[in-house]
Amino acid sequence: MTDSNNRPGADGGDAVVSAFNAVGADYIFCSSGSEWAPVWESLARRHRDGEPAPEYLDLTHETVAVGMATGYGLVRRRPQGVLLHAAPGLLQGSMAVHGALLAGVPMVVTSSESTTYGDGPGQDPGGQWYRNLSIVGGPHHVAQPFTKWANEAADISTLPTMITRAAELAWRAPAGPAYLNVPLEILLEEWDGREAKPIVPPGSMHSSPEEVDPVAQMIREAKNPVVVTETAGREAGGFEALVAFAEAWEIPVVEPDSAVCGNFPRTHPLHAGSDIGPWMDEADLILLVNCRAPFYPPSRRPSKAKIVVIDQVPQRPHIVYQVLFADVYLEGNVANTLRQLAKRAKDLDESSVAARRAAQEERHAAEQAAIAAAEAKAAQSEGVDPVLVAATLRKLLAGSGVVVDETITHSRVVKRHLQTADPDSYFYVQGGLGQGIAVALGVKLAARERPVVLTIGDGAFTYNPVIPSYDAAKAYDLPVLIVVFNNRVYRSMNLNHRRFYPEGAAADTGEWLGTDLHRLPRLAGFAEPFGMHTETVDAAEALAPALERALKAVSEGTTAVVDVLVTR
């Protein structure tokens, strides 16, 4: 730490803000709690005196705070600050924090506790900590299972560096949320003004030429190689590097259903769809590029293929069970590894390359024809088919937007028919349902110049903190388009019931429990008190005009909600 002049009345709140300055956080996402008065006072003083501070967002739900930090981090890839309230606020936001862990988004999440309960010197923290806010072991123990690192800042002298250290840990691979418990007594304690040193981006690790050369030779000798990727596009430069690699070697790229972001242009001739199944017996080399769970069930292994894993952290420590069947690991920065391999695409067997090029051209043409046929069929069907919704969005967005997806039964349709082709154009919400609106708002915060669309099912929509999300959208001028795929049922739950008990009592009587959503009111109506644009669509011919009006409203600064009553 470096010495600086002590400010009159400086306390732990100033230390927190100073530390987030050192982190380089653009924003502090806060779901208010009674412990944060010292931080608010510091921000008010800095605003008054013209001193630097991250922009503060006052949010009314923990999932909104964490989800917006996640969406922002998906695009900007730098740690931000999140303030929650005590253990209850941490628990309320825990699903979203876990989602950030799965999504690989760095952030520093903080909340508080009391250590004196009014029996110590200094200001009284308040009786609520003694009565019902504190938790045995402290909130950092609660946070351990769903964060990358969790600890307590036990002294004002170490508080700033504890925050910057948490940010550095969060930023390094595998990126994810770190948690810091900052007791209220520390926040109220006098601070001597010693600030933490600003943090710098992580350095990168690279596979050595001695490791890369043999893999290049394996690719050169392979007759039928394939790339399988889930999150290559999540890495800075990963999308572009994968395109260059695939083109240099003429290798098809599969994005399985488990892919959670855009990794490769779906319009590209080398895009080989989402089904890894045909490759399990045909491929002689499978390159798993940022692919955490390629095979299901995990014991299902390719019949003859060698497997090369290209990943900075191939064995994800937060995954309980993971099977990769690796023959070779290339660890280190994924984009760099792909670029190094692309440079080695020389002395290729032209007959082998021509054969796989021809085979992939045939596959790609067949997939494009199947997509066109499905869209033509959807356009002729009664009611509004989900395929028509995704296809219409693709045409209206014309490659300019970012899609955040929180559908379940329609997720394959969304990915297949949106055909996203640019980096950072598609993100699938990780972890439990109910974060989608907040993540979309965070993406919009990071990409204000681009239209942001949330595709979501009616079941997932009802899990979201809708009113706090709409409040954030309006308060911070974050207009997004929300398209609800409303089939009036928890379809995925119903499908599992039918799959497990195809001839059971429910099939016999029609009593399908736990799935019916017909009783819900008109979903678009919740946006009306906020002055947002709303549409409800139940006919195919009304779909495109409704989405056009909605996108126009968004372009003019108003969030729009289009509730589409789909047929399945």
Coordinates of C-alpha atoms in Angstrom, one line a residue, residues 286-484:
I286 CA -11.5 -34.1 -31.8
L287 CA -10.3 -30.7 -30.7
L288 CA -12.1 -29.6 -27.6
V289 CA -11.7 -25.8 -27.4
N290 CA -13.0 -24.3 -24.2
C291 CA -15.4 -27.2 -23.9
R292 CA -16.1 -28.3 -20.3
A293 CA -18.6 -31.1 -20.9
P294 CA -18.6 -32.4 -24.5
F295 CA -19.9 -35.9 -23.9
Y296 CA -23.2 -37.0 -22.4
P297 CA -23.4 -39.3 -20.6
P298 CA -19.8 -38.6 -19.6
S299 CA -18.8 -42.2 -20.1
R300 CA -19.7 -41.9 -23.8
R301 CA -16.4 -41.7 -25.5
P302 CA -15.5 -41.5 -29.2
S303 CA -14.8 -44.8 -30.8
K304 CA -11.5 -43.9 -32.5
A305 CA -10.7 -40.2 -32.2
K306 CA -7.7 -38.8 -30.4
I307 CA -8.8 -35.9 -28.2
V308 CA -6.8 -32.7 -27.8
V309 CA -8.1 -30.2 -25.1
I310 CA -7.3 -26.6 -25.8
D311 CA -8.3 -24.6 -22.6
Q312 CA -6.6 -22.3 -20.2
V313 CA -8.1 -24.2 -17.2
P314 CA -9.4 -27.5 -18.7
Q315 CA -10.3 -29.1 -15.4
R316 CA -12.9 -26.7 -14.0
P317 CA -12.7 -26.7 -10.2
H318 CA -16.3 -25.7 -9.7
I319 CA -17.6 -28.7 -11.7
V320 CA -18.4 -31.7 -9.5
Y321 CA -17.8 -34.3 -12.2
Q322 CA -16.0 -33.7 -15.5
V323 CA -14.8 -36.2 -18.1
L324 CA -12.8 -35.1 -21.1
F325 CA -10.9 -38.3 -22.2
A326 CA -7.9 -36.1 -23.2
D327 CA -4.9 -37.5 -25.0
V328 CA -3.2 -34.1 -25.1
Y329 CA -3.6 -30.8 -23.2
L330 CA -2.7 -27.4 -24.6
E331 CA -3.1 -25.1 -21.7
G332 CA -2.8 -21.3 -21.6
N333 CA -4.5 -18.5 -23.4
V334 CA -6.9 -20.1 -25.9
A335 CA -6.9 -17.3 -28.5
N336 CA -3.1 -17.4 -28.5
T337 CA -3.0 -21.2 -28.8
L338 CA -5.4 -21.1 -31.8
R339 CA -3.3 -18.4 -33.5
Q340 CA -0.2 -20.4 -33.0
L341 CA -1.8 -23.5 -34.5
A342 CA -3.2 -21.5 -37.4
K343 CA 0.3 -20.4 -38.3
R344 CA 1.3 -24.0 -38.5
A345 CA -1.3 -24.9 -41.1
K346 CA 1.3 -25.8 -43.8
D347 CA 2.2 -28.8 -45.9
L348 CA -1.4 -30.1 -45.8
D349 CA -2.6 -33.2 -47.6
E350 CA -4.7 -31.5 -50.3
S351 CA -6.7 -34.6 -51.0
S352 CA -7.7 -35.0 -47.4
V353 CA -8.5 -31.3 -47.1
A354 CA -10.6 -31.4 -50.3
A355 CA -12.5 -34.5 -49.1
R356 CA -13.4 -33.0 -45.8
R357 CA -14.2 -29.6 -47.4
A358 CA -16.6 -31.3 -49.7
A359 CA -18.2 -33.3 -46.9
Q360 CA -18.6 -30.1 -44.8
E361 CA -20.1 -28.2 -47.8
E362 CA -22.7 -31.0 -48.1
R363 CA -23.5 -30.9 -44.4
H364 CA -23.7 -27.1 -44.3
A365 CA -26.0 -27.0 -47.3
A366 CA -28.2 -29.7 -45.8
E367 CA -28.4 -27.7 -42.5
Q368 CA -29.3 -24.5 -44.3
A369 CA -31.9 -26.3 -46.3
A370 CA -33.4 -27.8 -43.2
I371 CA -33.5 -24.4 -41.5
A372 CA -35.2 -22.9 -44.5
A373 CA -37.7 -25.7 -44.7
A374 CA -38.5 -25.4 -41.0
E375 CA -39.0 -21.7 -41.4
A376 CA -41.3 -22.1 -44.4
K377 CA -43.3 -24.7 -42.5
A378 CA -43.6 -22.4 -39.5
A379 CA -44.8 -19.5 -41.7
Q380 CA -47.7 -21.7 -42.9
S381 CA -48.7 -23.1 -39.5
E382 CA -51.7 -22.0 -37.5
G383 CA -50.8 -19.7 -34.6
V384 CA -47.3 -18.6 -33.9
D385 CA -44.6 -21.2 -34.2
P386 CA -41.4 -20.6 -32.1
V387 CA -39.3 -21.0 -35.2
L388 CA -41.1 -18.1 -36.8
V389 CA -40.4 -15.9 -33.8
A390 CA -36.6 -16.6 -34.0
A391 CA -36.5 -16.3 -37.8
T392 CA -38.4 -13.0 -37.6
L393 CA -36.0 -11.6 -35.0
R394 CA -33.0 -12.6 -37.2
K395 CA -34.4 -10.7 -40.1
L396 CA -35.2 -7.6 -38.1
L397 CA -32.0 -7.5 -36.2
A398 CA -29.9 -8.0 -39.4
G399 CA -26.8 -8.9 -37.5
S400 CA -26.7 -5.8 -35.4
G401 CA -28.0 -7.0 -32.0
V402 CA -27.0 -8.9 -28.9
V403 CA -29.3 -11.7 -27.9
V404 CA -29.4 -12.9 -24.3
D405 CA -31.3 -16.2 -24.0
E406 CA -33.2 -17.5 -21.0
T407 CA -35.4 -20.1 -22.8
I408 CA -35.3 -23.8 -22.0
T409 CA -37.4 -25.8 -24.4
H410 CA -36.9 -23.2 -27.2
S411 CA -33.2 -22.6 -26.7
R412 CA -32.2 -24.9 -29.6
V413 CA -34.7 -23.0 -31.8
V414 CA -33.3 -19.7 -30.8
K415 CA -29.7 -20.6 -31.5
R416 CA -30.4 -22.4 -34.7
H417 CA -32.6 -19.8 -36.3
L418 CA -31.1 -16.6 -35.0
Q419 CA -27.9 -17.5 -36.9
T420 CA -25.7 -15.1 -35.0
A421 CA -22.4 -14.4 -36.8
D422 CA -20.5 -11.8 -34.8
P423 CA -18.5 -11.8 -31.5
D424 CA -20.4 -11.1 -28.3
S425 CA -23.8 -11.4 -30.1
Y426 CA -25.2 -14.3 -28.2
F427 CA -25.2 -15.2 -24.5
Y428 CA -27.1 -18.0 -22.7
V429 CA -27.9 -17.2 -19.0
Q430 CA -26.0 -19.6 -16.7
G431 CA -27.3 -21.2 -13.5
G432 CA -30.9 -21.0 -12.3
L433 CA -33.7 -19.3 -14.1
G434 CA -34.7 -15.8 -13.1
Q435 CA -31.7 -13.7 -14.0
G436 CA -32.3 -13.1 -17.7
I437 CA -33.7 -9.5 -17.5
A438 CA -30.9 -8.4 -15.3
V439 CA -28.2 -10.0 -17.4
A440 CA -29.7 -8.3 -20.5
L441 CA -29.6 -5.0 -18.7
G442 CA -26.0 -5.5 -17.8
V443 CA -25.1 -6.3 -21.4
K444 CA -27.0 -3.2 -22.5
L445 CA -25.0 -1.1 -20.0
A446 CA -21.8 -2.4 -21.6
A447 CA -23.0 -2.1 -25.2
R448 CA -25.3 0.9 -25.3
E449 CA -24.9 1.3 -29.0
R450 CA -26.3 -2.1 -29.9
P451 CA -29.9 -3.3 -29.6
V452 CA -30.2 -6.0 -26.9
V453 CA -32.9 -8.6 -27.0
L454 CA -33.8 -11.0 -24.2
T455 CA -35.5 -14.2 -25.4
I456 CA -37.3 -15.9 -22.5
G457 CA -39.9 -18.4 -21.7
D458 CA -43.0 -17.6 -19.7
G459 CA -41.9 -19.9 -16.9
A460 CA -38.5 -18.2 -16.7
F461 CA -40.1 -14.8 -16.9
T462 CA -42.1 -15.4 -13.8
Y463 CA -39.0 -16.4 -11.9
N464 CA -37.4 -13.0 -12.7
P465 CA -37.6 -10.1 -10.3
V466 CA -39.6 -8.3 -12.9
I467 CA -40.6 -5.1 -11.1
P468 CA -37.0 -4.4 -9.8
S469 CA -35.6 -5.1 -13.3
Y470 CA -38.0 -2.7 -15.0
D471 CA -37.2 -0.1 -12.4
A472 CA -33.5 -0.5 -13.2
A473 CA -34.2 -0.3 -17.0
K474 CA -36.1 2.9 -16.6
A475 CA -33.9 4.5 -13.9
Y476 CA -30.6 4.0 -15.8
D477 CA -31.9 4.4 -19.4
L478 CA -31.3 0.8 -20.5
P479 CA -33.9 0.0 -23.1
V480 CA -34.0 -3.6 -24.1
L481 CA -36.5 -5.8 -26.1
I482 CA -38.0 -8.7 -24.1
V483 CA -39.6 -11.4 -26.2
V484 CA -41.5 -13.9 -24.3

